[in-house]
Amino acid sequence: MSENVQTLIGKKVGQMTYFEESGKATHVTVLEVGPCVVIQKKTSEKEGYNALQLGFAEKKEKHTTKSLQGHFKKSGATPKRILQEVRVADTTPYQVGQTLTVENLKDVSWVDVTGITKGKGFQGGVRRHGFKGGRNTHGSMFHRAPGGIGASSDPSRVFPGTRMPGHMGTDKNTVLNLKVVKIDAENHLLFINGAVPGADGGIVTVRPSVKK
Amino acid sequence: MNATIRKIEQAQVIRKNVPFKVGDTVKVSLRIKEGEKERIQIYEGVVTGIQNAGAKMRFTVRKISYGVGVEKTFYYQSPMIKEVKTTRSGKVRRAKLFYLRGKLNKKDARIQESKKAIQVPAEGVAETAQSIAASAEPAAPVEAAASTPVEPKAEVKAETKKSEKKEKA
C-alpha cells in the first residue's frame, strides 16, 4: 500500500452490464466512493495508534447532535452521516478537513470491498450452515431438522459454537480481489468487476487489495 | 432501476434503432481482433429471438454451418459489432423461433418472405452522445420512409417516439 492510497467509504449504487473498451461485456458493480473528509487524526502519541477518522455522506445540521456538531466544526467540515476510522501508517501527509476522492484509487487495479450483507431473518440449519437434511420421500421422517447436536450424559451440555438455526445475514463481510474496471472521478464512481455485500444504497468501504 | 445506473446504461446505447425483427435474415459484421490487426467477420443467419433490455438488448442469430445448426447471441449495443444489416425480411407468427431447431435442411427451415420490413432512417454507429442527439430528429427520413406502405409507418413512428422519450429522460 503506497502512502497516498488508502481506504475510502462509499455507497453501493447497483449492478449492471458494462462494455469495456475492448468490447467485452462485463458484470460490474457501481460504487459511489467518496468524497470523504478527514474529520480527525489519531496519533500514536495521543491515542496509541495512527488512524484517520473519515466522514462520508452529507447530513443536515439540525439532525446532528450538539456534541457532534462541535466535533465537525473543529475539522471545518459540514456534518456527515457516516464516521469511520481508517488505519494509516503515518498521519502526517494528511490534514484535518482534507477531502479524499475516488482519484486516490486511480493507480489501483484490485480492491477489497467490505459491507454489511443483506438480512435473511431466522433461518434453519440447511440454509444457514449448509446442513444436508434428509430425504423427502420413501417414508423419511427427517427432512430439514438439525439432527444431533452432541453427545448425551457426558458432557451433559451443548458445546458453545455448535451450529444451529438462528439469525442470518446483516454480518460484516469482505470480498477480496475485485478488479477495477473503470474510475469516473467526475461523478465519484468506481466500477468493479463482481458483486459486493449488501443491498443497493448500502455503505461499503473500499481498500486497495491486500493480497494482490 | 437506480437513476445513476440508468444514466450509465443509456450512455452505452450507441445504436438507437433496431433494423430487424424476429424472422429476418441479418448480416452481423463482427470486429475480430487478432493481435494488433482488426478484421471484420460476417455472420449471417435468421434472427430467432430478441431480448429487449436497454443497453443489454440481445438477439439470437441461427444459421446452418456445414450441416450443423449454430446459434449465436449478440449484445446489440456491443462495440464488437460494427453493424447489422437486414438482407431479407421474414414473416413469422412467433416471438422466439425455437421450432427451427432440428430442421437442418433448407426446405424445412424456410421462412416466408414478408413485405413488411422495418423501415429505419439510415444511420451509422453513433460514436458519441452528440451524434446520438443529432440523429434523434430524423424528421425528413421518417416521412420519406413512411410514404409507401401503411404498416411500417406506425412502426417507425413508434420507434422515433421511443427514442425521443429516451432523449428527454
Short mmCIF file of C-alpha atoms in Angstrom, two decimals:
data_model
loop_
_atom_site.label_atom_id
_atom_site.label_comp_id
_atom_site.label_asym_id
_atom_site.label_seq_id
_atom_site.Cartn_x
_atom_site.Cartn_y
_atom_site.Cartn_z
CA MET A 1 0.00 0.00 0.00
CA SER A 2 1.54 3.25 -1.06
CA GLU A 3 1.17 6.36 1.04
CA ASN A 4 -1.38 8.37 -0.88
CA VAL A 5 -3.63 5.39 -1.44
CA GLN A 6 -5.93 4.24 1.28
CA THR A 7 -9.31 3.05 2.40
CA LEU A 8 -12.34 5.09 1.42
CA ILE A 9 -16.01 4.99 2.35
CA GLY A 10 -18.63 4.62 -0.36
CA LYS A 11 -22.10 3.58 -1.28
CA LYS A 12 -23.26 0.69 -3.44
CA VAL A 13 -25.18 2.16 -6.36
CA GLY A 14 -26.13 -1.01 -8.21
CA GLN A 15 -25.09 -3.65 -10.70
CA MET A 16 -25.16 -3.60 -14.47
CA THR A 17 -23.58 -4.90 -17.65
CA TYR A 18 -20.76 -2.72 -18.86
CA PHE A 19 -18.99 -2.84 -22.21
CA GLU A 20 -15.26 -2.47 -21.71
CA GLU A 21 -13.10 -0.63 -24.21
CA SER A 22 -12.13 -3.96 -25.72
CA GLY A 23 -15.81 -4.56 -26.36
CA LYS A 24 -16.11 -7.26 -23.75
CA ALA A 25 -19.35 -7.21 -21.77
CA THR A 26 -18.54 -7.33 -18.06
CA HIS A 27 -20.69 -7.68 -15.00
CA VAL A 28 -19.91 -4.66 -12.85
CA THR A 29 -20.97 -3.20 -9.54
CA VAL A 30 -21.05 0.57 -9.46
CA LEU A 31 -19.90 2.18 -6.22
CA GLU A 32 -20.09 5.82 -5.32
CA VAL A 33 -16.82 6.29 -3.46
CA GLY A 34 -16.12 9.47 -1.59
CA PRO A 35 -15.66 12.35 -1.34
CA CYS A 36 -14.51 11.58 2.20
CA VAL A 37 -13.35 14.31 4.55
CA VAL A 38 -10.70 13.81 7.21
CA ILE A 39 -12.54 14.76 10.40
CA GLN A 40 -9.90 13.83 12.96
CA LYS A 41 -6.38 12.47 13.08
CA LYS A 42 -5.50 9.88 15.71
CA THR A 43 -1.83 9.60 16.53
CA SER A 44 0.24 7.09 18.40
CA GLU A 45 1.33 9.80 20.85
CA LYS A 46 -2.19 10.71 21.86
CA GLU A 47 -4.45 7.74 21.12
CA GLY A 48 -1.85 5.00 20.89
CA TYR A 49 -2.36 4.27 17.17
CA ASN A 50 -2.29 6.09 13.83
CA ALA A 51 -5.63 6.49 12.08
CA LEU A 52 -7.81 8.92 10.21
CA GLN A 53 -11.43 9.47 11.03
CA LEU A 54 -13.27 9.88 7.73
CA GLY A 55 -16.70 11.36 7.17
CA PHE A 56 -18.93 10.43 4.23
CA ALA A 57 -22.42 11.45 3.02
CA GLU A 58 -23.98 14.77 3.97
CA LYS A 59 -26.28 15.23 6.92
CA LYS A 60 -28.35 18.23 7.94
CA GLU A 61 -27.08 20.19 10.89
CA LYS A 62 -30.47 20.03 12.62
CA HIS A 63 -30.23 16.24 12.58
CA THR A 64 -26.82 16.33 14.24
CA THR A 65 -26.40 16.29 18.00
CA LYS A 66 -24.75 19.28 19.62
CA SER A 67 -21.71 17.29 20.63
CA LEU A 68 -21.16 16.01 17.08
CA GLN A 69 -21.77 19.48 15.67
CA GLY A 70 -18.82 20.65 17.72
CA HIS A 71 -16.76 17.72 16.51
CA PHE A 72 -17.44 18.54 12.85
CA LYS A 73 -16.90 22.25 13.43
CA LYS A 74 -13.40 21.54 14.73
CA SER A 75 -12.46 19.98 11.39
CA GLY A 76 -14.19 22.72 9.41
CA ALA A 77 -16.37 20.17 7.61
CA THR A 78 -20.13 20.00 7.27
CA PRO A 79 -21.88 17.27 9.30
CA LYS A 80 -21.55 13.78 7.83
CA ARG A 81 -23.79 10.76 8.14
CA ILE A 82 -21.03 8.17 8.33
CA LEU A 83 -17.94 8.41 10.51
CA GLN A 84 -15.39 5.68 10.18
CA GLU A 85 -11.81 5.19 11.21
CA VAL A 86 -9.13 4.09 8.79
CA ARG A 87 -5.73 2.90 9.98
CA VAL A 88 -2.72 4.50 8.30
CA ALA A 89 0.99 4.05 8.89
CA ASP A 90 1.61 7.77 9.22
CA THR A 91 -0.87 10.61 9.61
CA THR A 92 1.49 13.48 8.78
CA PRO A 93 0.70 13.64 5.00
CA TYR A 94 -2.96 14.26 5.82
CA GLN A 95 -4.60 17.40 7.11
CA VAL A 96 -7.82 17.65 9.06
CA GLY A 97 -10.50 18.90 6.67
CA GLN A 98 -8.76 17.40 3.64
CA THR A 99 -11.02 15.77 1.04
CA LEU A 100 -10.17 12.34 -0.32
CA THR A 101 -11.86 11.30 -3.55
CA VAL A 102 -12.00 8.22 -5.73
CA GLU A 103 -8.99 9.63 -7.61
CA ASN A 104 -6.86 8.35 -4.73
CA LEU A 105 -7.56 4.89 -6.13
CA LYS A 106 -6.60 5.68 -9.71
CA ASP A 107 -3.41 3.60 -9.67
CA VAL A 108 -5.13 0.67 -8.02
CA SER A 109 -6.26 -2.24 -10.16
CA TRP A 110 -7.57 -4.58 -7.47
CA VAL A 111 -9.66 -3.70 -4.42
CA ASP A 112 -11.27 -5.35 -1.40
CA VAL A 113 -14.79 -4.24 -0.52
CA THR A 114 -16.31 -4.52 2.94
CA GLY A 115 -20.03 -4.18 3.55
CA ILE A 116 -22.95 -5.41 5.60
CA THR A 117 -24.70 -8.40 4.00
CA LYS A 118 -28.44 -8.45 3.37
CA GLY A 119 -30.52 -9.69 6.31
CA LYS A 120 -32.06 -13.12 5.83
CA GLY A 121 -34.03 -13.33 9.10
CA PHE A 122 -34.27 -16.50 11.19
CA GLN A 123 -33.01 -19.39 9.09
CA GLY A 124 -32.70 -23.13 9.66
CA GLY A 125 -29.53 -25.19 9.63
CA VAL A 126 -29.84 -26.16 5.96
CA ARG A 127 -29.84 -22.56 4.71
CA ARG A 128 -27.61 -21.08 7.40
CA HIS A 129 -24.87 -23.69 7.67
CA GLY A 130 -25.41 -25.87 4.63
CA PHE A 131 -26.65 -28.95 6.52
CA LYS A 132 -27.67 -31.68 4.12
CA GLY A 133 -31.10 -32.52 5.57
CA GLY A 134 -32.86 -35.79 4.95
CA ARG A 135 -34.77 -37.23 2.03
CA ASN A 136 -38.30 -36.03 1.45
CA THR A 137 -39.87 -39.33 0.36
CA HIS A 138 -39.69 -43.10 0.93
CA GLY A 139 -41.15 -42.80 4.44
CA SER A 140 -38.42 -40.50 5.63
CA MET A 141 -39.44 -38.55 8.70
CA PHE A 142 -36.26 -36.47 8.77
CA HIS A 143 -36.37 -33.51 6.39
CA ARG A 144 -34.65 -30.25 7.34
CA ALA A 145 -34.20 -30.69 11.08
CA PRO A 146 -30.73 -30.01 12.56
CA GLY A 147 -30.25 -33.60 13.87
CA GLY A 148 -27.89 -34.38 16.71
CA ILE A 149 -26.16 -31.52 18.48
CA GLY A 150 -23.74 -33.55 20.61
CA ALA A 151 -23.27 -36.47 23.00
CA SER A 152 -25.59 -37.30 25.93
CA SER A 153 -24.84 -37.56 29.67
CA ASP A 154 -21.19 -36.90 29.07
CA PRO A 155 -20.79 -33.84 28.67
CA SER A 156 -24.47 -33.17 29.54
CA ARG A 157 -24.35 -29.87 27.71
CA VAL A 158 -24.15 -28.39 24.21
CA PHE A 159 -20.74 -27.07 23.28
CA PRO A 160 -20.51 -23.35 22.59
CA GLY A 161 -20.45 -22.52 18.89
CA THR A 162 -22.50 -25.55 17.83
CA ARG A 163 -24.16 -24.72 14.54
CA MET A 164 -27.87 -24.27 14.99
CA PRO A 165 -30.77 -22.36 13.40
CA GLY A 166 -30.82 -18.64 14.09
CA HIS A 167 -30.50 -15.18 12.63
CA MET A 168 -28.64 -14.99 9.35
CA GLY A 169 -27.32 -12.00 7.43
CA THR A 170 -26.51 -8.39 8.33
CA ASP A 171 -22.96 -9.55 9.01
CA LYS A 172 -19.84 -7.64 8.12
CA ASN A 173 -18.31 -9.29 5.11
CA THR A 174 -15.30 -8.52 2.91
CA VAL A 175 -14.94 -9.61 -0.69
CA LEU A 176 -11.29 -9.84 -1.68
CA ASN A 177 -9.62 -9.15 -5.01
CA LEU A 178 -12.21 -7.36 -7.09
CA LYS A 179 -10.94 -5.94 -10.34
CA VAL A 180 -11.32 -2.22 -11.00
CA VAL A 181 -12.90 -1.80 -14.43
CA LYS A 182 -13.24 1.98 -14.58
CA ILE A 183 -12.96 5.08 -12.42
CA ASP A 184 -15.27 8.01 -13.11
CA ALA A 185 -13.69 10.74 -10.99
CA GLU A 186 -16.17 13.39 -12.10
CA ASN A 187 -19.14 11.56 -10.59
CA HIS A 188 -17.10 9.80 -7.86
CA LEU A 189 -17.94 6.41 -9.35
CA LEU A 190 -15.91 3.23 -9.15
CA PHE A 191 -16.76 0.33 -11.45
CA ILE A 192 -15.62 -3.03 -10.18
CA ASN A 193 -15.95 -6.50 -11.61
CA GLY A 194 -18.12 -8.75 -9.46
CA ALA A 195 -20.52 -8.46 -6.57
CA VAL A 196 -20.17 -6.72 -3.21
CA PRO A 197 -22.02 -7.41 0.05
CA GLY A 198 -25.24 -5.62 0.91
CA ALA A 199 -28.21 -4.04 -0.82
CA ASP A 200 -28.11 -1.11 -3.22
CA GLY A 201 -27.54 2.07 -1.26
CA GLY A 202 -25.61 0.23 1.45
CA ILE A 203 -22.44 1.69 2.91
CA VAL A 204 -19.21 -0.04 1.89
CA THR A 205 -15.54 0.55 2.46
CA VAL A 206 -13.08 0.13 -0.38
CA ARG A 207 -9.39 -0.54 0.13
CA PRO A 208 -6.57 -1.49 -2.21
CA SER A 209 -6.30 -5.26 -2.32
CA VAL A 210 -4.13 -6.64 0.45
CA LYS A 211 -3.49 -9.98 -1.20
CA LYS A 212 -2.69 -8.92 -4.77
CA MET B 1 -33.58 0.95 -11.54
CA ASN B 2 -31.30 3.47 -9.94
CA ALA B 3 -31.08 6.80 -11.80
CA THR B 4 -27.27 6.70 -11.89
CA ILE B 5 -27.25 3.18 -13.31
CA ARG B 6 -29.81 4.16 -15.93
CA LYS B 7 -27.69 7.11 -16.95
CA ILE B 8 -24.57 4.98 -17.35
CA GLU B 9 -26.54 2.39 -19.28
CA GLN B 10 -28.03 4.95 -21.62
CA ALA B 11 -24.59 6.31 -22.38
CA GLN B 12 -23.76 2.84 -23.68
CA VAL B 13 -26.64 2.80 -26.17
CA ILE B 14 -24.73 3.52 -29.36
CA ARG B 15 -27.39 2.15 -31.75
CA LYS B 16 -30.75 3.75 -31.38
CA ASN B 17 -32.78 1.92 -34.00
CA VAL B 18 -33.26 -1.78 -34.44
CA PRO B 19 -33.38 -2.50 -38.17
CA PHE B 20 -34.58 -6.10 -37.84
CA LYS B 21 -37.28 -8.21 -36.23
CA VAL B 22 -37.65 -11.89 -35.44
CA GLY B 23 -37.65 -13.96 -38.61
CA ASP B 24 -35.46 -11.60 -40.59
CA THR B 25 -32.22 -12.71 -42.16
CA VAL B 26 -29.40 -10.46 -40.99
CA LYS B 27 -25.74 -9.95 -41.65
CA VAL B 28 -23.81 -9.19 -38.49
CA SER B 29 -20.39 -7.59 -39.01
CA LEU B 30 -18.18 -8.52 -36.11
CA ARG B 31 -14.92 -6.87 -35.20
CA ILE B 32 -12.33 -9.58 -34.66
CA LYS B 33 -9.03 -8.58 -33.09
CA GLU B 34 -6.00 -10.65 -33.95
CA GLY B 35 -3.06 -9.18 -32.11
CA GLU B 36 -2.74 -5.65 -33.43
CA LYS B 37 -4.86 -6.17 -36.51
CA GLU B 38 -8.60 -5.90 -36.65
CA ARG B 39 -10.74 -7.55 -39.26
CA ILE B 40 -14.42 -7.89 -39.93
CA GLN B 41 -16.12 -11.26 -39.84
CA ILE B 42 -19.63 -11.60 -41.17
CA TYR B 43 -22.12 -13.89 -39.52
CA GLU B 44 -25.35 -14.33 -41.46
CA GLY B 45 -28.49 -16.08 -40.33
CA VAL B 46 -32.07 -15.85 -39.18
CA VAL B 47 -32.98 -13.85 -36.06
CA THR B 48 -34.71 -16.38 -33.81
CA GLY B 49 -35.30 -14.16 -30.79
CA ILE B 50 -34.84 -10.69 -29.34
CA GLN B 51 -34.47 -9.93 -25.64
CA ASN B 52 -35.10 -6.26 -25.03
CA ALA B 53 -33.30 -4.79 -22.05
CA GLY B 54 -31.98 -1.35 -22.90
CA ALA B 55 -28.22 -1.43 -23.31
CA LYS B 56 -28.27 -5.16 -22.65
CA MET B 57 -30.56 -5.92 -25.59
CA ARG B 58 -29.62 -9.24 -27.11
CA PHE B 59 -30.59 -11.03 -30.30
CA THR B 60 -30.02 -14.60 -31.37
CA VAL B 61 -29.00 -15.49 -34.91
CA ARG B 62 -29.27 -19.03 -36.22
CA LYS B 63 -27.60 -20.45 -39.26
CA ILE B 64 -26.72 -23.84 -40.67
CA SER B 65 -22.97 -24.25 -40.95
CA TYR B 66 -21.75 -27.38 -42.77
CA GLY B 67 -24.93 -29.21 -41.84
CA VAL B 68 -24.76 -28.23 -38.19
CA GLY B 69 -27.13 -25.71 -36.64
CA VAL B 70 -25.33 -22.79 -35.00
CA GLU B 71 -26.96 -20.21 -32.76
CA LYS B 72 -25.14 -17.13 -31.59
CA THR B 73 -26.43 -14.46 -29.25
CA PHE B 74 -25.10 -10.93 -29.53
CA TYR B 75 -25.40 -7.81 -27.46
CA TYR B 76 -26.91 -5.34 -29.90
CA GLN B 77 -25.11 -2.39 -28.25
CA SER B 78 -21.76 -4.17 -28.13
CA PRO B 79 -18.81 -2.26 -29.57
CA MET B 80 -17.68 -5.57 -31.05
CA ILE B 81 -20.49 -5.36 -33.59
CA LYS B 82 -19.73 -2.99 -36.43
CA GLU B 83 -23.15 -3.11 -38.00
CA VAL B 84 -26.21 -5.27 -38.51
CA LYS B 85 -27.83 -5.34 -41.92
CA THR B 86 -31.15 -6.92 -42.80
CA THR B 87 -30.90 -8.86 -46.03
CA ARG B 88 -34.37 -10.46 -46.09
CA SER B 89 -37.49 -9.85 -44.10
CA GLY B 90 -39.34 -12.93 -42.87
CA LYS B 91 -42.97 -13.46 -41.99
CA VAL B 92 -43.30 -15.35 -38.71
CA ARG B 93 -46.01 -15.68 -36.08
CA ARG B 94 -43.81 -16.39 -33.09
CA ALA B 95 -41.56 -14.21 -30.93
CA LYS B 96 -39.00 -16.99 -30.47
CA LEU B 97 -38.31 -19.36 -33.35
CA PHE B 98 -37.38 -22.45 -31.36
CA TYR B 99 -39.22 -24.56 -33.93
CA LEU B 100 -36.33 -24.04 -36.34
CA ARG B 101 -34.10 -26.19 -34.17
CA GLY B 102 -33.57 -29.63 -35.59
CA LYS B 103 -34.68 -28.55 -39.05
CA LEU B 104 -31.39 -28.83 -40.81
CA ASN B 105 -32.25 -28.81 -44.48
CA LYS B 106 -33.13 -25.61 -46.21
CA LYS B 107 -36.62 -26.70 -47.21
CA ASP B 108 -37.79 -27.38 -43.65
CA ALA B 109 -36.31 -24.25 -42.14
CA ARG B 110 -37.79 -21.97 -44.75
CA ILE B 111 -39.47 -18.74 -43.64
CA GLN B 112 -41.93 -16.96 -45.92
CA GLU B 113 -40.73 -13.58 -47.07
CA SER B 114 -42.52 -10.58 -45.65
CA LYS B 115 -43.03 -7.28 -47.35
CA LYS B 116 -43.44 -5.55 -44.02
CA ALA B 117 -39.80 -4.84 -43.43
CA ILE B 118 -38.88 -2.43 -40.69
CA GLN B 119 -38.07 0.93 -42.21
CA VAL B 120 -35.31 2.67 -40.38
CA PRO B 121 -33.72 6.00 -41.24
CA ALA B 122 -30.20 5.33 -42.46
CA GLU B 123 -27.88 5.61 -39.56
CA GLY B 124 -24.35 4.57 -38.85
CA VAL B 125 -22.94 3.74 -35.46
CA ALA B 126 -23.29 6.85 -33.36
CA GLU B 127 -19.98 7.14 -31.57
CA THR B 128 -20.73 9.96 -29.16
CA ALA B 129 -23.67 11.33 -27.24
CA GLN B 130 -23.80 14.32 -29.54
CA SER B 131 -24.17 12.28 -32.65
CA ILE B 132 -26.98 10.34 -30.95
CA ALA B 133 -28.69 13.62 -30.19
CA ALA B 134 -28.22 14.74 -33.77
CA SER B 135 -29.81 11.60 -35.19
CA ALA B 136 -32.68 11.88 -32.72
CA GLU B 137 -34.57 14.22 -35.04
CA PRO B 138 -34.64 12.33 -38.31
CA ALA B 139 -37.88 14.10 -39.32
CA ALA B 140 -37.25 14.10 -43.05
CA PRO B 141 -36.12 10.46 -43.50
CA VAL B 142 -39.01 9.18 -41.38
CA GLU B 143 -41.60 10.87 -43.55
CA ALA B 144 -39.92 9.60 -46.68
CA ALA B 145 -39.87 6.05 -45.41
CA ALA B 146 -43.44 6.24 -44.22
CA SER B 147 -44.80 7.42 -47.55
CA THR B 148 -45.18 3.94 -49.14
CA PRO B 149 -46.79 1.18 -47.03
CA VAL B 150 -49.11 1.75 -44.10
CA GLU B 151 -47.68 -0.76 -41.63
CA PRO B 152 -44.05 0.44 -41.43
CA LYS B 153 -45.27 3.99 -40.83
CA ALA B 154 -46.73 3.08 -37.48
CA GLU B 155 -43.63 1.14 -36.53
CA VAL B 156 -41.26 3.89 -37.48
CA LYS B 157 -43.28 6.49 -35.63
CA ALA B 158 -43.44 4.37 -32.52
CA GLU B 159 -39.71 3.91 -32.67
CA THR B 160 -38.90 7.56 -33.08
CA LYS B 161 -41.23 8.43 -30.26
CA LYS B 162 -39.46 5.96 -28.02
CA SER B 163 -36.08 7.37 -28.88
CA GLU B 164 -37.28 10.89 -28.31
CA LYS B 165 -38.54 9.93 -24.90
CA LYS B 166 -35.17 8.43 -24.11
CA GLU B 167 -33.52 11.65 -25.14
CA LYS B 168 -35.74 13.66 -22.84
CA ALA B 169 -35.08 11.31 -19.96
#
